[in-house]
C-alpha positions as a LaTeX table, in Angstrom:
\begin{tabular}{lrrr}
\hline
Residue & $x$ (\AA) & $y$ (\AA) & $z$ (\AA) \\
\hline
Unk1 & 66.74 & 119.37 & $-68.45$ \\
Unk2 & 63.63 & 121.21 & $-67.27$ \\
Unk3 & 60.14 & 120.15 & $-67.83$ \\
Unk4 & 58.45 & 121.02 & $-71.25$ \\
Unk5 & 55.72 & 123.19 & $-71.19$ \\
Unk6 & 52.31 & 121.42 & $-73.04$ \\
Unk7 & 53.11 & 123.49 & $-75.81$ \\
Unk8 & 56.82 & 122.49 & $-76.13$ \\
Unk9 & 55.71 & 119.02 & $-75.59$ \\
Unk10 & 53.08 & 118.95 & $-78.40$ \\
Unk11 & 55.61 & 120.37 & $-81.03$ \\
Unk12 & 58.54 & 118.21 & $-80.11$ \\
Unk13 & 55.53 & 115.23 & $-80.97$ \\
Unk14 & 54.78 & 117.12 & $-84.21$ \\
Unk15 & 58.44 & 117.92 & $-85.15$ \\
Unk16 & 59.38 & 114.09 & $-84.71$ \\
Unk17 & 56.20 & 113.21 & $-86.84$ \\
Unk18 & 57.50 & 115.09 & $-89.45$ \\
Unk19 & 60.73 & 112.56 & $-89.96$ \\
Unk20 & 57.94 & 110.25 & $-91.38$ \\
Unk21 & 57.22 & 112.33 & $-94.30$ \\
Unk22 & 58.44 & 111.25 & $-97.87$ \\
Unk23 & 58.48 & 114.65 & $-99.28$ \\
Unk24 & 61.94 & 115.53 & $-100.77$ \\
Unk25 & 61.11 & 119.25 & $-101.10$ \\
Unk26 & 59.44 & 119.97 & $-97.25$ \\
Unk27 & 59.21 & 117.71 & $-94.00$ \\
Unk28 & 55.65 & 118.86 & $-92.04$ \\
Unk29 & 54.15 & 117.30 & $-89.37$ \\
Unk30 & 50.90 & 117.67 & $-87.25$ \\
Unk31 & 49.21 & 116.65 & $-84.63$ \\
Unk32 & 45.68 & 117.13 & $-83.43$ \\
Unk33 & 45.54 & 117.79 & $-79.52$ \\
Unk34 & 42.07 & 117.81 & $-77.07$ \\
Unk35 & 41.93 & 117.98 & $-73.68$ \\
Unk36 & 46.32 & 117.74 & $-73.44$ \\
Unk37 & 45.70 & 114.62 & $-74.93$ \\
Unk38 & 46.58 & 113.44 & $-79.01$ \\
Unk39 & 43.54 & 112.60 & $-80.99$ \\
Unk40 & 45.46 & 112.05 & $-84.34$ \\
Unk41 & 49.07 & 112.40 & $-86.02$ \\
Unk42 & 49.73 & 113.32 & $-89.81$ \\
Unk43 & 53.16 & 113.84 & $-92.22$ \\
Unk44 & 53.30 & 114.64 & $-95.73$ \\
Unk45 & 53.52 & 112.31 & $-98.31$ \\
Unk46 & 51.87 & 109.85 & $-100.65$ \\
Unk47 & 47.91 & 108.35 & $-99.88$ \\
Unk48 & 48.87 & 104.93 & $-98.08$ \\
Unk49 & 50.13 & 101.94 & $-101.13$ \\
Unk50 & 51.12 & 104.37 & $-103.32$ \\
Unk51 & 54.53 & 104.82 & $-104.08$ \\
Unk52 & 56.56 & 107.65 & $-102.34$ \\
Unk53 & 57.98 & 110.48 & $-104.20$ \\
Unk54 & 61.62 & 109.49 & $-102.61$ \\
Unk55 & 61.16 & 106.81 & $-104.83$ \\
Unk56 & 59.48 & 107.95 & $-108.06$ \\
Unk57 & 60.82 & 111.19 & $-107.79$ \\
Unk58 & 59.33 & 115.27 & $-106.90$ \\
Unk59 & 56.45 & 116.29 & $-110.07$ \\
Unk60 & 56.77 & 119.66 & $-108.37$ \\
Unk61 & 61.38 & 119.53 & $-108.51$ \\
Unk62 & 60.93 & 117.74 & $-112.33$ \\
Unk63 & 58.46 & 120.54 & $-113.45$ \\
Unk64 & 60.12 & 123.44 & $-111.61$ \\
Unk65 & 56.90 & 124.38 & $-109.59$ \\
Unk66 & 57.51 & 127.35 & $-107.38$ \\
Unk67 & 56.46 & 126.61 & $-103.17$ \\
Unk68 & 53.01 & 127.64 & $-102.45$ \\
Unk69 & 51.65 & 127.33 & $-105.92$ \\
Unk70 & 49.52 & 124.73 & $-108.21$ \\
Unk71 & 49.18 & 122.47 & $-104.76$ \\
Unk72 & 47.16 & 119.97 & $-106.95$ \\
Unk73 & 50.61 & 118.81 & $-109.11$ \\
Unk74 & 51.83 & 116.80 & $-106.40$ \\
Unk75 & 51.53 & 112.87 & $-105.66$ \\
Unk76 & 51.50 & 114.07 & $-102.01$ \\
Unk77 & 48.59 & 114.72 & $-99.10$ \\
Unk78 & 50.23 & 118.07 & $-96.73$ \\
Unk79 & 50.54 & 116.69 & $-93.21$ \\
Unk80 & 47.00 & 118.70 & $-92.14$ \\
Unk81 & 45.41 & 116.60 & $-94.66$ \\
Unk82 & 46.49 & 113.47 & $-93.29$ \\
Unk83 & 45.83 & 114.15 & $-89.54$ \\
Unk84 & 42.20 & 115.09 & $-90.41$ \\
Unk85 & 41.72 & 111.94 & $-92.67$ \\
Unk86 & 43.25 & 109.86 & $-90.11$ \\
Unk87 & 41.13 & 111.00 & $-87.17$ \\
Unk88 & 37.90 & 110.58 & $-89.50$ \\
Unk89 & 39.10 & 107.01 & $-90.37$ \\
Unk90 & 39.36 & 106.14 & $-87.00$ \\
Unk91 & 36.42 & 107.61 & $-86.48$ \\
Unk92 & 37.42 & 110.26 & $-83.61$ \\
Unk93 & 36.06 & 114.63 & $-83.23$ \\
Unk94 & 38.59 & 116.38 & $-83.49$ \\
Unk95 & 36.10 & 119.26 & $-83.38$ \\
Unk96 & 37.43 & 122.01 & $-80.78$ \\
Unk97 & 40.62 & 120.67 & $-80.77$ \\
Unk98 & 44.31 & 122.52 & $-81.05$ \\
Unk99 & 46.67 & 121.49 & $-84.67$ \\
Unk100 & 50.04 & 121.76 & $-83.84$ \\
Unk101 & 52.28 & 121.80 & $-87.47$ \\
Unk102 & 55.34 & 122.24 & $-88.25$ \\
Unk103 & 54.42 & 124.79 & $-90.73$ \\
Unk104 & 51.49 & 127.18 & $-90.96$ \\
Unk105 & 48.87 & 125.69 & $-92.85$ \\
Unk106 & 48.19 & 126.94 & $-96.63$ \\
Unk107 & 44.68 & 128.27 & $-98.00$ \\
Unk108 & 43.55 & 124.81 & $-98.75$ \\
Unk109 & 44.42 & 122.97 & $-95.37$ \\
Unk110 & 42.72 & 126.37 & $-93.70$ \\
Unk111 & 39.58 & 125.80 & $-95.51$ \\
Unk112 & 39.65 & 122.31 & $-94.25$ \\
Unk113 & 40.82 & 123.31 & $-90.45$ \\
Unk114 & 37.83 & 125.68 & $-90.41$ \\
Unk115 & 35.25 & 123.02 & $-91.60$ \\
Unk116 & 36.79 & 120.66 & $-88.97$ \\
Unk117 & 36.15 & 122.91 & $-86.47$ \\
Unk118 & 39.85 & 123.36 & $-85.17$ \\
Unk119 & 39.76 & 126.21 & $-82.74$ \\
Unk120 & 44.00 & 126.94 & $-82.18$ \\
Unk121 & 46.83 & 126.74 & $-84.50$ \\
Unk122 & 50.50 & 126.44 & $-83.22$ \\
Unk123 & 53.27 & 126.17 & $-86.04$ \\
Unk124 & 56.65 & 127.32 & $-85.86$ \\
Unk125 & 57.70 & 127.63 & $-89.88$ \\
Unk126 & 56.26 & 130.67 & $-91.67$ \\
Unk127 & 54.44 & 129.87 & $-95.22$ \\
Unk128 & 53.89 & 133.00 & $-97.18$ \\
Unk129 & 49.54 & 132.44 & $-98.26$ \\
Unk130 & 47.98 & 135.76 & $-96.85$ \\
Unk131 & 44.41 & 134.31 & $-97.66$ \\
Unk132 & 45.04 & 131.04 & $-95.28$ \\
Unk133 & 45.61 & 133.59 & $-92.36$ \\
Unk134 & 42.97 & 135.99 & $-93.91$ \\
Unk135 & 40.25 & 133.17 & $-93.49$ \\
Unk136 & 41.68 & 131.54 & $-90.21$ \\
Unk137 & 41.39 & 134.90 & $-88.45$ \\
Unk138 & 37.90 & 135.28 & $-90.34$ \\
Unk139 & 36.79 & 131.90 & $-88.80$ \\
Unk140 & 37.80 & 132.55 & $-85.37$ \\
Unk141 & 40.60 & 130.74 & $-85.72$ \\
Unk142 & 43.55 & 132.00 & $-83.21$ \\
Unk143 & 47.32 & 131.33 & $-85.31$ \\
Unk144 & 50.35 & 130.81 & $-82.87$ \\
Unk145 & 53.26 & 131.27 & $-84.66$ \\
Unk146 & 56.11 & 129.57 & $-81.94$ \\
Unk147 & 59.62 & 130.54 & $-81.44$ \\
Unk148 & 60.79 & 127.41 & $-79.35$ \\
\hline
\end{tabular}
């Protein structure tokens, strides 16, 4: 098996991140990279002590909310939440530094990318928001999509 290239490397991290999530609808992962090395690691799911949504059940299945819309009817944090919040908990800049995600962020986790002062995005699953990739490439922001 050959070598993995840094890239390759970082998204096999994020992909296997991604098994922690609790989400029953969409497993994402991320993970915030400086320097080749991993500043922080986030999944989707519940805000830590609260009960998962594998075991209390999907709001968004129950109430038959379509993907990408009212983000704010979910028990859940999006995995580029979570690595932000658990950077700034353990108190570590993440400012210049590369995400790596599963899945492209949406308009909300772009807004908060930006104002973290993320500089690359790498994902490899597509998620239809044409204002997140609007504002990312407004910021500055260079978006990898990755075919690995």
């Amino acid at each position: 098996m050959p070598r993995p290239s840094w890239t390759e490397y970082f998204m096999d991290i994020t992909k296997l991140v991604a098994l922690r999530s609790t989400c029953m609808r969409r497993k994402v992962g991320a993970v915030l990279v400086k320097d080749k090395r991993i500043l922080a690691s986030g999944y989707n799911g519940a805000p830590s002590g609260l009960r998962h949504c594998e075991d209390v059940g999907c709001l968004r299945k129950d109430s038959a909310i379509p993907s990408g819309t009212r983000q704010e009817l979910c028990r859940g944090l999006h995995a580029e939440q979570n690595v932000i919040l658990q950077a700034a908990y353990h108190g570590i800049s993440i400012q210049g530094s590369d995400l790596f995600c599963t899945t492209k962020p949406c308009v909300i986790c772009s807004k908060m990318l930006i104002n973290a002062g993320i500089k690359r995005i790498f994902y490899e699953e597509g998620y239809d928001d044409p204002l997140s990739e609007e504002m990312l490439q407004e910021a500055g922001i260079e978006l990898t999509r990755l075919s690995l």
